[in-house]
Amino acid sequence: MNPGKDGSYSVEVSDLVKAFGSFVAVDHISFQVHRGEVFGFLGPNGAGKSTTIRMLCGLLRPTSGQGHVETLDVMTQSEEIKEIIGYMSQQFSLYEDLTVEENIDFYSGIYTIPAAKAKERKEWVLEMAGLTERRKSLTHTLATGWKQRLSLGCAIIHEPPVLFLDEPTSGVDPISRRQFWDLIYTLSERGVTVFVTTHYMDEAENCHRLALIYRGKLAAIGTPQELREKTMDRAILALEGPKILEWMDALGKLEPCAEVAVFGNTIHITVDDVEEATREIRAFLADRSISEFRLERIDPSLEDVFVSLIRREERAA
């Protein structure tokens, strides 16, 4: 592996492994992240997402394999990596008893930003976060969305080329999440590489590319559209109606129904043959005197892809 010598990659991982005793948390994964890309890292709890990020941030030494961040080796240059990245987790790394301005000053000191530059960067963070008028407010008085933006500002005050976001919008309201992603796009357009983990499928749609990790292994990688096209070799039927959810398990046992999953008040049914499945589902509902329902074929959502891949991996395991 020639890590980013041509400048095309900000992050390169090859055969990376992290084991804790006999438990393998990250199992021989390989991928690259392009410079300026918003790269989404998806997976259920315990899949290995945070462990991977901690290795790439120089916080956790890999068991084996290779990893480079801006050409720096995660095995031998962890301290140098910490200096050139930004990191933000779902637990905001802010001091609640300090003011907004004092938090920014504190992080300027951590990153040893020269005094003249620190003043300029502080004003930029305040403006970016929309907190110019609240610079003297104690941080604990801010709403979660404002804390989130302040935390992001503190993470990038030293203008890092790579930003790692570990489920940064967990517990944040939808409007604040949307505003936060607008900031992420702005950073990406300026050439910052953004590596983000998320549980929200609507956020995953916003990533340039996605990687799905499951039980420590990389299950799929590609753009959202590529994942839909390459991994969904079956059709999706959406079934909606009163009391339909009561029959979910029974529907899953019908021969043409490969997978059944709940999406709100709708059931998504993965099928090989749309016509055959439609006939059998309609007959199933008619036998139970269910006449008020809507059944139609839909384009697979990213959540459909996610569920299908996870179940495929479970069957293989």
PDB file of C-alpha atoms in Angstrom:
ATOM      1  CA  MET A   1       0.000   0.000   0.000  1.00  0.00           C
ATOM      2  CA  ASN A   2       1.272   3.466  -0.914  1.00  0.00           C
ATOM      3  CA  PRO A   3      -0.657   5.676   1.490  1.00  0.00           C
ATOM      4  CA  GLY A   4      -1.935   8.737  -0.264  1.00  0.00           C
ATOM      5  CA  LYS A   5       1.326   9.638  -1.964  1.00  0.00           C
ATOM      6  CA  ASP A   6      -0.656  11.003  -4.915  1.00  0.00           C
ATOM      7  CA  GLY A   7      -2.750  13.114  -2.572  1.00  0.00           C
ATOM      8  CA  SER A   8      -6.001  11.417  -3.551  1.00  0.00           C
ATOM      9  CA  TYR A   9      -6.715   9.763  -0.204  1.00  0.00           C
ATOM     10  CA  SER A  10      -7.016  11.259   3.260  1.00  0.00           C
ATOM     11  CA  VAL A  11      -7.542   7.880   4.923  1.00  0.00           C
ATOM     12  CA  GLU A  12      -6.334   4.444   3.835  1.00  0.00           C
ATOM     13  CA  VAL A  13      -6.944   1.227   5.728  1.00  0.00           C
ATOM     14  CA  SER A  14      -5.647  -2.199   4.749  1.00  0.00           C
ATOM     15  CA  ASP A  15      -6.356  -5.458   6.588  1.00  0.00           C
ATOM     16  CA  LEU A  16      -6.856  -3.581   9.865  1.00  0.00           C
ATOM     17  CA  VAL A  17      -7.526  -5.726  12.957  1.00  0.00           C
ATOM     18  CA  LYS A  18      -8.279  -4.936  16.593  1.00  0.00           C
ATOM     19  CA  ALA A  19      -8.674  -7.811  19.051  1.00  0.00           C
ATOM     20  CA  PHE A  20      -9.400  -7.672  22.756  1.00  0.00           C
ATOM     21  CA  GLY A  21      -8.232 -11.074  23.933  1.00  0.00           C
ATOM     22  CA  SER A  22     -10.191 -13.648  21.963  1.00  0.00           C
ATOM     23  CA  PHE A  23     -12.808 -11.093  20.846  1.00  0.00           C
ATOM     24  CA  VAL A  24     -12.118  -9.554  17.431  1.00  0.00           C
ATOM     25  CA  ALA A  25     -13.800  -6.137  17.357  1.00  0.00           C
ATOM     26  CA  VAL A  26     -12.454  -5.144  13.924  1.00  0.00           C
ATOM     27  CA  ASP A  27     -11.716  -7.991  11.557  1.00  0.00           C
ATOM     28  CA  HIS A  28      -9.387  -7.367   8.576  1.00  0.00           C
ATOM     29  CA  ILE A  29     -11.151  -4.355   7.075  1.00  0.00           C
ATOM     30  CA  SER A  30      -9.845  -2.364   4.094  1.00  0.00           C
ATOM     31  CA  PHE A  31     -11.090   0.897   2.529  1.00  0.00           C
ATOM     32  CA  GLN A  32     -10.007   4.335   1.322  1.00  0.00           C
ATOM     33  CA  VAL A  33     -11.513   7.769   1.896  1.00  0.00           C
ATOM     34  CA  HIS A  34     -10.988  10.460  -0.742  1.00  0.00           C
ATOM     35  CA  ARG A  35      -9.873  13.949   0.166  1.00  0.00           C
ATOM     36  CA  GLY A  36     -12.864  16.238   0.760  1.00  0.00           C
ATOM     37  CA  GLU A  37     -15.262  13.304   0.885  1.00  0.00           C
ATOM     38  CA  VAL A  38     -18.124  12.876   3.375  1.00  0.00           C
ATOM     39  CA  PHE A  39     -17.670   9.200   4.217  1.00  0.00           C
ATOM     40  CA  GLY A  40     -20.375   7.452   6.241  1.00  0.00           C
ATOM     41  CA  PHE A  41     -19.594   4.485   8.469  1.00  0.00           C
ATOM     42  CA  LEU A  42     -22.704   2.475   9.361  1.00  0.00           C
ATOM     43  CA  GLY A  43     -23.389  -0.523  11.519  1.00  0.00           C
ATOM     44  CA  PRO A  44     -25.441  -1.721  14.490  1.00  0.00           C
ATOM     45  CA  ASN A  45     -24.245  -1.218  18.062  1.00  0.00           C
ATOM     46  CA  GLY A  46     -21.127  -3.264  18.750  1.00  0.00           C
ATOM     47  CA  ALA A  47     -20.267  -3.636  15.049  1.00  0.00           C
ATOM     48  CA  GLY A  48     -16.832  -2.023  15.390  1.00  0.00           C
ATOM     49  CA  LYS A  49     -17.518   1.547  14.255  1.00  0.00           C
ATOM     50  CA  SER A  50     -16.158   3.414  17.267  1.00  0.00           C
ATOM     51  CA  THR A  51     -13.214   1.024  17.616  1.00  0.00           C
ATOM     52  CA  THR A  52     -12.215   1.773  14.020  1.00  0.00           C
ATOM     53  CA  ILE A  53     -12.459   5.522  14.566  1.00  0.00           C
ATOM     54  CA  ARG A  54     -10.378   5.326  17.742  1.00  0.00           C
ATOM     55  CA  MET A  55      -7.636   3.484  15.865  1.00  0.00           C
ATOM     56  CA  LEU A  56      -7.657   6.062  13.075  1.00  0.00           C
ATOM     57  CA  CYS A  57      -7.549   8.906  15.615  1.00  0.00           C
ATOM     58  CA  GLY A  58      -4.472   7.458  17.295  1.00  0.00           C
ATOM     59  CA  LEU A  59      -6.379   6.657  20.482  1.00  0.00           C
ATOM     60  CA  LEU A  60      -6.179   2.873  20.156  1.00  0.00           C
ATOM     61  CA  ARG A  61      -3.314   0.816  18.768  1.00  0.00           C
ATOM     62  CA  PRO A  62      -4.341  -1.752  16.123  1.00  0.00           C
ATOM     63  CA  THR A  63      -3.535  -5.416  16.672  1.00  0.00           C
ATOM     64  CA  SER A  64      -2.378  -5.785  13.071  1.00  0.00           C
ATOM     65  CA  GLY A  65      -2.816  -4.385   9.588  1.00  0.00           C
ATOM     66  CA  GLN A  66      -2.128  -0.925   8.206  1.00  0.00           C
ATOM     67  CA  GLY A  67      -3.807   2.449   8.492  1.00  0.00           C
ATOM     68  CA  HIS A  68      -2.815   5.926   7.364  1.00  0.00           C
ATOM     69  CA  VAL A  69      -4.387   9.329   7.991  1.00  0.00           C
ATOM     70  CA  GLU A  70      -2.918  12.047   5.764  1.00  0.00           C
ATOM     71  CA  THR A  71       0.041   9.661   5.150  1.00  0.00           C
ATOM     72  CA  LEU A  72       0.663   9.307   8.926  1.00  0.00           C
ATOM     73  CA  ASP A  73       0.899   5.717  10.206  1.00  0.00           C
ATOM     74  CA  VAL A  74      -1.619   4.751  12.904  1.00  0.00           C
ATOM     75  CA  MET A  75       0.867   2.218  14.285  1.00  0.00           C
ATOM     76  CA  THR A  76       3.849   4.524  14.729  1.00  0.00           C
ATOM     77  CA  GLN A  77       2.637   8.131  14.460  1.00  0.00           C
ATOM     78  CA  SER A  78      -0.423   8.286  16.700  1.00  0.00           C
ATOM     79  CA  GLU A  79       0.669  11.520  18.427  1.00  0.00           C
ATOM     80  CA  GLU A  80       1.234  13.258  15.092  1.00  0.00           C
ATOM     81  CA  ILE A  81      -2.204  12.108  13.915  1.00  0.00           C
ATOM     82  CA  LYS A  82      -3.884  13.661  16.962  1.00  0.00           C
ATOM     83  CA  GLU A  83      -2.426  17.032  16.013  1.00  0.00           C
ATOM     84  CA  ILE A  84      -3.833  17.120  12.463  1.00  0.00           C
ATOM     85  CA  ILE A  85      -7.361  15.739  12.960  1.00  0.00           C
ATOM     86  CA  GLY A  86     -10.593  16.959  14.503  1.00  0.00           C
ATOM     87  CA  TYR A  87     -12.687  14.591  16.600  1.00  0.00           C
ATOM     88  CA  MET A  88     -16.230  14.940  17.911  1.00  0.00           C
ATOM     89  CA  SER A  89     -18.281  12.291  19.693  1.00  0.00           C
ATOM     90  CA  GLN A  90     -21.925  12.088  20.722  1.00  0.00           C
ATOM     91  CA  GLN A  91     -20.848  13.138  24.232  1.00  0.00           C
ATOM     92  CA  PHE A  92     -19.967  16.773  23.593  1.00  0.00           C
ATOM     93  CA  SER A  93     -16.444  17.475  24.862  1.00  0.00           C
ATOM     94  CA  LEU A  94     -17.346  20.823  26.370  1.00  0.00           C
ATOM     95  CA  TYR A  95     -16.897  22.276  29.841  1.00  0.00           C
ATOM     96  CA  GLU A  96     -20.404  23.107  31.039  1.00  0.00           C
ATOM     97  CA  ASP A  97     -19.265  25.574  33.721  1.00  0.00           C
ATOM     98  CA  LEU A  98     -17.260  27.658  31.231  1.00  0.00           C
ATOM     99  CA  THR A  99     -18.741  30.261  28.908  1.00  0.00           C
ATOM    100  CA  VAL A 100     -18.935  29.710  25.160  1.00  0.00           C
ATOM    101  CA  GLU A 101     -15.925  31.963  24.660  1.00  0.00           C
ATOM    102  CA  GLU A 102     -13.905  30.279  27.424  1.00  0.00           C
ATOM    103  CA  ASN A 103     -14.476  26.861  25.844  1.00  0.00           C
ATOM    104  CA  ILE A 104     -13.165  28.143  22.522  1.00  0.00           C
ATOM    105  CA  ASP A 105     -10.140  29.722  24.242  1.00  0.00           C
ATOM    106  CA  PHE A 106      -9.456  26.447  26.034  1.00  0.00           C
ATOM    107  CA  TYR A 107      -9.347  24.453  22.796  1.00  0.00           C
ATOM    108  CA  SER A 108      -7.208  27.116  21.143  1.00  0.00           C
ATOM    109  CA  GLY A 109      -4.715  26.506  23.927  1.00  0.00           C
ATOM    110  CA  ILE A 110      -4.859  22.723  23.534  1.00  0.00           C
ATOM    111  CA  TYR A 111      -3.982  23.048  19.848  1.00  0.00           C
ATOM    112  CA  THR A 112      -1.359  25.754  20.611  1.00  0.00           C
ATOM    113  CA  ILE A 113      -2.826  28.204  18.133  1.00  0.00           C
ATOM    114  CA  PRO A 114      -0.794  31.460  18.158  1.00  0.00           C
ATOM    115  CA  ALA A 115      -2.538  34.341  19.936  1.00  0.00           C
ATOM    116  CA  ALA A 116      -3.061  36.457  16.813  1.00  0.00           C
ATOM    117  CA  LYS A 117      -4.519  33.508  14.906  1.00  0.00           C
ATOM    118  CA  ALA A 118      -6.568  32.311  17.900  1.00  0.00           C
ATOM    119  CA  LYS A 119      -8.576  35.544  18.011  1.00  0.00           C
ATOM    120  CA  GLU A 120      -9.441  35.244  14.329  1.00  0.00           C
ATOM    121  CA  ARG A 121     -10.399  31.567  14.685  1.00  0.00           C
ATOM    122  CA  LYS A 122     -12.542  32.277  17.752  1.00  0.00           C
ATOM    123  CA  GLU A 123     -14.595  34.815  15.823  1.00  0.00           C
ATOM    124  CA  TRP A 124     -14.971  32.307  12.991  1.00  0.00           C
ATOM    125  CA  VAL A 125     -16.229  29.585  15.366  1.00  0.00           C
ATOM    126  CA  LEU A 126     -18.697  31.983  17.005  1.00  0.00           C
ATOM    127  CA  GLU A 127     -20.074  33.050  13.630  1.00  0.00           C
ATOM    128  CA  MET A 128     -20.164  29.497  12.251  1.00  0.00           C
ATOM    129  CA  ALA A 129     -22.026  28.258  15.324  1.00  0.00           C
ATOM    130  CA  GLY A 130     -24.374  31.264  15.420  1.00  0.00           C
ATOM    131  CA  LEU A 131     -23.207  32.081  18.956  1.00  0.00           C
ATOM    132  CA  THR A 132     -21.706  35.533  18.516  1.00  0.00           C
ATOM    133  CA  GLU A 133     -24.395  37.101  20.690  1.00  0.00           C
ATOM    134  CA  ARG A 134     -24.076  34.355  23.315  1.00  0.00           C
ATOM    135  CA  ARG A 135     -20.312  34.301  23.685  1.00  0.00           C
ATOM    136  CA  LYS A 136     -20.591  35.146  27.409  1.00  0.00           C
ATOM    137  CA  SER A 137     -23.296  32.543  28.125  1.00  0.00           C
ATOM    138  CA  LEU A 138     -22.446  29.551  30.278  1.00  0.00           C
ATOM    139  CA  THR A 139     -22.322  26.468  28.084  1.00  0.00           C
ATOM    140  CA  HIS A 140     -24.762  24.476  30.234  1.00  0.00           C
ATOM    141  CA  THR A 141     -27.491  27.042  29.409  1.00  0.00           C
ATOM    142  CA  LEU A 142     -27.312  26.268  25.671  1.00  0.00           C
ATOM    143  CA  ALA A 143     -29.813  24.011  23.901  1.00  0.00           C
ATOM    144  CA  THR A 144     -28.411  20.729  22.577  1.00  0.00           C
ATOM    145  CA  GLY A 145     -28.259  21.945  18.984  1.00  0.00           C
ATOM    146  CA  TRP A 146     -26.153  24.962  19.976  1.00  0.00           C
ATOM    147  CA  LYS A 147     -23.828  22.792  22.072  1.00  0.00           C
ATOM    148  CA  GLN A 148     -23.426  20.539  19.069  1.00  0.00           C
ATOM    149  CA  ARG A 149     -22.307  23.399  16.829  1.00  0.00           C
ATOM    150  CA  LEU A 150     -20.001  24.769  19.509  1.00  0.00           C
ATOM    151  CA  SER A 151     -18.469  21.316  19.930  1.00  0.00           C
ATOM    152  CA  LEU A 152     -17.923  21.096  16.166  1.00  0.00           C
ATOM    153  CA  GLY A 153     -16.308  24.520  16.166  1.00  0.00           C
ATOM    154  CA  CYS A 154     -13.927  23.518  18.949  1.00  0.00           C
ATOM    155  CA  ALA A 155     -13.045  20.315  17.062  1.00  0.00           C
ATOM    156  CA  ILE A 156     -12.039  22.219  13.926  1.00  0.00           C
ATOM    157  CA  ILE A 157     -10.634  25.417  15.423  1.00  0.00           C
ATOM    158  CA  HIS A 158      -7.127  24.338  14.361  1.00  0.00           C
ATOM    159  CA  GLU A 159      -8.326  23.789  10.751  1.00  0.00           C
ATOM    160  CA  PRO A 160      -7.653  20.036  10.537  1.00  0.00           C
ATOM    161  CA  PRO A 161      -7.715  18.382   7.094  1.00  0.00           C
ATOM    162  CA  VAL A 162      -9.641  15.372   8.463  1.00  0.00           C
ATOM    163  CA  LEU A 163     -12.641  15.419  10.797  1.00  0.00           C
ATOM    164  CA  PHE A 164     -13.957  12.340  12.619  1.00  0.00           C
ATOM    165  CA  LEU A 165     -17.550  12.530  13.865  1.00  0.00           C
ATOM    166  CA  ASP A 166     -18.736   9.616  15.996  1.00  0.00           C
ATOM    167  CA  GLU A 167     -22.563   9.725  16.049  1.00  0.00           C
ATOM    168  CA  PRO A 168     -22.472  13.496  16.583  1.00  0.00           C
ATOM    169  CA  THR A 169     -26.225  14.091  16.164  1.00  0.00           C
ATOM    170  CA  SER A 170     -27.481  11.469  18.607  1.00  0.00           C
ATOM    171  CA  GLY A 171     -30.341  12.961  20.612  1.00  0.00           C
ATOM    172  CA  VAL A 172     -30.466  16.164  18.552  1.00  0.00           C
ATOM    173  CA  ASP A 173     -33.741  17.451  17.095  1.00  0.00           C
ATOM    174  CA  PRO A 174     -34.326  17.135  13.296  1.00  0.00           C
ATOM    175  CA  ILE A 175     -33.937  20.865  12.544  1.00  0.00           C
ATOM    176  CA  SER A 176     -30.623  21.064  14.406  1.00  0.00           C
ATOM    177  CA  ARG A 177     -29.458  17.892  12.632  1.00  0.00           C
ATOM    178  CA  ARG A 178     -30.241  19.474   9.261  1.00  0.00           C
ATOM    179  CA  GLN A 179     -28.339  22.649  10.188  1.00  0.00           C
ATOM    180  CA  PHE A 180     -25.418  20.559  11.410  1.00  0.00           C
ATOM    181  CA  TRP A 181     -25.235  18.706   8.091  1.00  0.00           C
ATOM    182  CA  ASP A 182     -25.230  22.016   6.232  1.00  0.00           C
ATOM    183  CA  LEU A 183     -22.047  22.833   8.167  1.00  0.00           C
ATOM    184  CA  ILE A 184     -20.564  19.448   7.243  1.00  0.00           C
ATOM    185  CA  TYR A 185     -21.169  20.122   3.543  1.00  0.00           C
ATOM    186  CA  THR A 186     -19.544  23.538   3.847  1.00  0.00           C
ATOM    187  CA  LEU A 187     -16.437  21.939   5.363  1.00  0.00           C
ATOM    188  CA  SER A 188     -16.366  19.261   2.657  1.00  0.00           C
ATOM    189  CA  GLU A 189     -16.560  21.900  -0.082  1.00  0.00           C
ATOM    190  CA  ARG A 190     -13.501  23.523   1.476  1.00  0.00           C
ATOM    191  CA  GLY A 191     -11.559  20.259   1.140  1.00  0.00           C
ATOM    192  CA  VAL A 192     -12.004  18.854   4.658  1.00  0.00           C
ATOM    193  CA  THR A 193     -12.446  15.078   4.731  1.00  0.00           C
ATOM    194  CA  VAL A 194     -15.364  14.111   7.003  1.00  0.00           C
ATOM    195  CA  PHE A 195     -15.563  10.570   8.410  1.00  0.00           C
ATOM    196  CA  VAL A 196     -18.898  10.153  10.194  1.00  0.00           C
ATOM    197  CA  THR A 197     -20.786   7.364  11.945  1.00  0.00           C
ATOM    198  CA  THR A 198     -24.548   7.631  12.244  1.00  0.00           C
ATOM    199  CA  HIS A 199     -27.657   5.621  13.050  1.00  0.00           C
ATOM    200  CA  TYR A 200     -29.903   7.887  10.988  1.00  0.00           C
ATOM    201  CA  MET A 201     -30.626   6.643   7.478  1.00  0.00           C
ATOM    202  CA  ASP A 202     -31.596  10.118   6.256  1.00  0.00           C
ATOM    203  CA  GLU A 203     -28.122  11.302   7.289  1.00  0.00           C
ATOM    204  CA  ALA A 204     -26.499   8.341   5.548  1.00  0.00           C
ATOM    205  CA  GLU A 205     -28.210   9.473   2.325  1.00  0.00           C
ATOM    206  CA  ASN A 206     -26.215  12.713   2.605  1.00  0.00           C
ATOM    207  CA  CYS A 207     -22.830  10.962   2.488  1.00  0.00           C
ATOM    208  CA  HIS A 208     -20.832  10.754  -0.720  1.00  0.00           C
ATOM    209  CA  ARG A 209     -19.998   7.120   0.047  1.00  0.00           C
ATOM    210  CA  LEU A 210     -20.933   4.625   2.746  1.00  0.00           C
ATOM    211  CA  ALA A 211     -19.339   1.583   4.335  1.00  0.00           C
ATOM    212  CA  LEU A 212     -21.355  -0.943   6.329  1.00  0.00           C
ATOM    213  CA  ILE A 213     -19.540  -2.816   9.086  1.00  0.00           C
ATOM    214  CA  TYR A 214     -21.093  -5.825  10.802  1.00  0.00           C
ATOM    215  CA  ARG A 215     -19.502  -7.978  13.499  1.00  0.00           C
ATOM    216  CA  GLY A 216     -16.188  -6.327  12.770  1.00  0.00           C
ATOM    217  CA  LYS A 217     -16.209  -7.103   9.036  1.00  0.00           C
ATOM    218  CA  LEU A 218     -16.837  -4.762   6.132  1.00  0.00           C
ATOM    219  CA  ALA A 219     -20.082  -5.956   4.509  1.00  0.00           C
ATOM    220  CA  ALA A 220     -20.487  -3.378   1.723  1.00  0.00           C
ATOM    221  CA  ILE A 221     -19.092  -0.079   0.446  1.00  0.00           C
ATOM    222  CA  GLY A 222     -20.206   2.404  -2.220  1.00  0.00           C
ATOM    223  CA  THR A 223     -22.367   5.437  -2.893  1.00  0.00           C
ATOM    224  CA  PRO A 224     -25.954   5.252  -1.591  1.00  0.00           C
ATOM    225  CA  GLN A 225     -27.152   4.588  -5.144  1.00  0.00           C
ATOM    226  CA  GLU A 226     -24.497   1.914  -5.756  1.00  0.00           C
ATOM    227  CA  LEU A 227     -25.506   0.119  -2.565  1.00  0.00           C
ATOM    228  CA  ARG A 228     -29.127   0.093  -3.697  1.00  0.00           C
ATOM    229  CA  GLU A 229     -28.248  -1.246  -7.134  1.00  0.00           C
ATOM    230  CA  LYS A 230     -25.556  -3.753  -6.174  1.00  0.00           C
ATOM    231  CA  THR A 231     -26.891  -5.193  -2.937  1.00  0.00           C
ATOM    232  CA  MET A 232     -30.645  -5.232  -3.587  1.00  0.00           C
ATOM    233  CA  ASP A 233     -31.134  -8.056  -6.088  1.00  0.00           C
ATOM    234  CA  ARG A 234     -34.740  -8.447  -4.923  1.00  0.00           C
ATOM    235  CA  ALA A 235     -37.817  -6.202  -5.125  1.00  0.00           C
ATOM    236  CA  ILE A 236     -39.522  -4.422  -2.224  1.00  0.00           C
ATOM    237  CA  LEU A 237     -43.284  -4.414  -1.667  1.00  0.00           C
ATOM    238  CA  ALA A 238     -44.821  -1.959   0.813  1.00  0.00           C
ATOM    239  CA  LEU A 239     -47.963  -3.102   2.652  1.00  0.00           C
ATOM    240  CA  GLU A 240     -50.012  -0.669   4.698  1.00  0.00           C
ATOM    241  CA  GLY A 241     -53.402  -0.951   6.388  1.00  0.00           C
ATOM    242  CA  PRO A 242     -55.185  -1.275   9.749  1.00  0.00           C
ATOM    243  CA  LYS A 243     -53.930  -4.118  11.936  1.00  0.00           C
ATOM    244  CA  ILE A 244     -51.508  -5.236   9.212  1.00  0.00           C
ATOM    245  CA  LEU A 245     -48.649  -5.393  11.715  1.00  0.00           C
ATOM    246  CA  GLU A 246     -50.460  -8.203  13.570  1.00  0.00           C
ATOM    247  CA  TRP A 247     -49.862 -10.460  10.564  1.00  0.00           C
ATOM    248  CA  MET A 248     -46.208  -9.614  10.044  1.00  0.00           C
ATOM    249  CA  ASP A 249     -44.791 -12.945  11.283  1.00  0.00           C
ATOM    250  CA  ALA A 250     -47.306 -14.974   9.277  1.00  0.00           C
ATOM    251  CA  LEU A 251     -46.548 -12.967   6.120  1.00  0.00           C
ATOM    252  CA  GLY A 252     -42.867 -13.708   6.565  1.00  0.00           C
ATOM    253  CA  LYS A 253     -43.622 -17.438   6.292  1.00  0.00           C
ATOM    254  CA  LEU A 254     -45.188 -17.130   2.829  1.00  0.00           C
ATOM    255  CA  GLU A 255     -43.012 -18.807   0.198  1.00  0.00           C
ATOM    256  CA  PRO A 256     -42.407 -15.710  -1.999  1.00  0.00           C
ATOM    257  CA  CYS A 257     -41.548 -13.445   0.975  1.00  0.00           C
ATOM    258  CA  ALA A 258     -37.804 -13.543   1.628  1.00  0.00           C
ATOM    259  CA  GLU A 259     -37.673 -10.839   4.322  1.00  0.00           C
ATOM    260  CA  VAL A 260     -40.254  -8.808   6.237  1.00  0.00           C
ATOM    261  CA  ALA A 261     -39.471  -5.650   8.217  1.00  0.00           C
ATOM    262  CA  VAL A 262     -41.465  -2.872   9.900  1.00  0.00           C
ATOM    263  CA  PHE A 263     -41.044   0.717   8.693  1.00  0.00           C
ATOM    264  CA  GLY A 264     -43.302   2.907  10.827  1.00  0.00           C
ATOM    265  CA  ASN A 265     -46.864   1.705  10.206  1.00  0.00           C
ATOM    266  CA  THR A 266     -45.840  -0.003   6.961  1.00  0.00           C
ATOM    267  CA  ILE A 267     -44.402  -3.450   6.300  1.00  0.00           C
ATOM    268  CA  HIS A 268     -41.639  -3.772   3.724  1.00  0.00           C
ATOM    269  CA  ILE A 269     -41.546  -7.221   2.130  1.00  0.00           C
ATOM    270  CA  THR A 270     -38.520  -8.357   0.137  1.00  0.00           C
ATOM    271  CA  VAL A 271     -39.509 -10.696  -2.707  1.00  0.00           C
ATOM    272  CA  ASP A 272     -37.961 -12.478  -5.690  1.00  0.00           C
ATOM    273  CA  ASP A 273     -41.072 -12.502  -7.891  1.00  0.00           C
ATOM    274  CA  VAL A 274     -43.317  -9.432  -7.585  1.00  0.00           C
ATOM    275  CA  GLU A 275     -46.335 -10.919  -9.358  1.00  0.00           C
ATOM    276  CA  GLU A 276     -46.305 -14.180  -7.434  1.00  0.00           C
ATOM    277  CA  ALA A 277     -45.750 -12.424  -4.112  1.00  0.00           C
ATOM    278  CA  THR A 278     -48.531  -9.921  -4.817  1.00  0.00           C
ATOM    279  CA  ARG A 279     -50.999 -12.735  -5.579  1.00  0.00           C
ATOM    280  CA  GLU A 280     -50.127 -14.686  -2.443  1.00  0.00           C
ATOM    281  CA  ILE A 281     -50.186 -11.656  -0.159  1.00  0.00           C
ATOM    282  CA  ARG A 282     -53.577 -10.561  -1.504  1.00  0.00           C
ATOM    283  CA  ALA A 283     -54.917 -14.105  -1.073  1.00  0.00           C
ATOM    284  CA  PHE A 284     -53.500 -14.247   2.464  1.00  0.00           C
ATOM    285  CA  LEU A 285     -55.265 -10.982   3.374  1.00  0.00           C
ATOM    286  CA  ALA A 286     -58.531 -12.026   1.705  1.00  0.00           C
ATOM    287  CA  ASP A 287     -58.574 -15.273   3.715  1.00  0.00           C
ATOM    288  CA  ARG A 288     -58.495 -13.134   6.849  1.00  0.00           C
ATOM    289  CA  SER A 289     -61.193 -10.743   5.612  1.00  0.00           C
ATOM    290  CA  ILE A 290     -58.735  -7.869   5.359  1.00  0.00           C
ATOM    291  CA  SER A 291     -59.967  -5.650   2.546  1.00  0.00           C
ATOM    292  CA  GLU A 292     -58.589  -2.221   3.460  1.00  0.00           C
ATOM    293  CA  PHE A 293     -54.915  -2.179   2.598  1.00  0.00           C
ATOM    294  CA  ARG A 294     -52.418  -0.739   0.159  1.00  0.00           C
ATOM    295  CA  LEU A 295     -49.838  -2.985  -1.502  1.00  0.00           C
ATOM    296  CA  GLU A 296     -47.349  -1.607  -4.012  1.00  0.00           C
ATOM    297  CA  ARG A 297     -43.826  -2.020  -5.253  1.00  0.00           C
ATOM    298  CA  ILE A 298     -41.434   0.716  -4.105  1.00  0.00           C
ATOM    299  CA  ASP A 299     -37.840   1.677  -4.727  1.00  0.00           C
ATOM    300  CA  PRO A 300     -35.621   0.310  -1.937  1.00  0.00           C
ATOM    301  CA  SER A 301     -34.616   2.859   0.663  1.00  0.00           C
ATOM    302  CA  LEU A 302     -31.188   2.907   2.246  1.00  0.00           C
ATOM    303  CA  GLU A 303     -32.811   1.396   5.334  1.00  0.00           C
ATOM    304  CA  ASP A 304     -34.060  -1.506   3.183  1.00  0.00           C
ATOM    305  CA  VAL A 305     -30.483  -2.015   1.996  1.00  0.00           C
ATOM    306  CA  PHE A 306     -29.189  -1.860   5.564  1.00  0.00           C
ATOM    307  CA  VAL A 307     -31.731  -4.399   6.861  1.00  0.00           C
ATOM    308  CA  SER A 308     -31.163  -6.724   3.898  1.00  0.00           C
ATOM    309  CA  LEU A 309     -27.383  -6.670   4.297  1.00  0.00           C
ATOM    310  CA  ILE A 310     -27.550  -7.303   8.043  1.00  0.00           C
ATOM    311  CA  ARG A 311     -29.892 -10.248   7.620  1.00  0.00           C
ATOM    312  CA  ARG A 312     -27.729 -11.624   4.823  1.00  0.00           C
ATOM    313  CA  GLU A 313     -24.699 -11.455   7.117  1.00  0.00           C
ATOM    314  CA  GLU A 314     -26.665 -13.112   9.936  1.00  0.00           C
ATOM    315  CA  ARG A 315     -27.640 -15.986   7.664  1.00  0.00           C
ATOM    316  CA  ALA A 316     -24.048 -16.394   6.552  1.00  0.00           C
ATOM    317  CA  ALA A 317     -22.870 -16.397  10.160  1.00  0.00           C
TER     318      ALA A 317
END
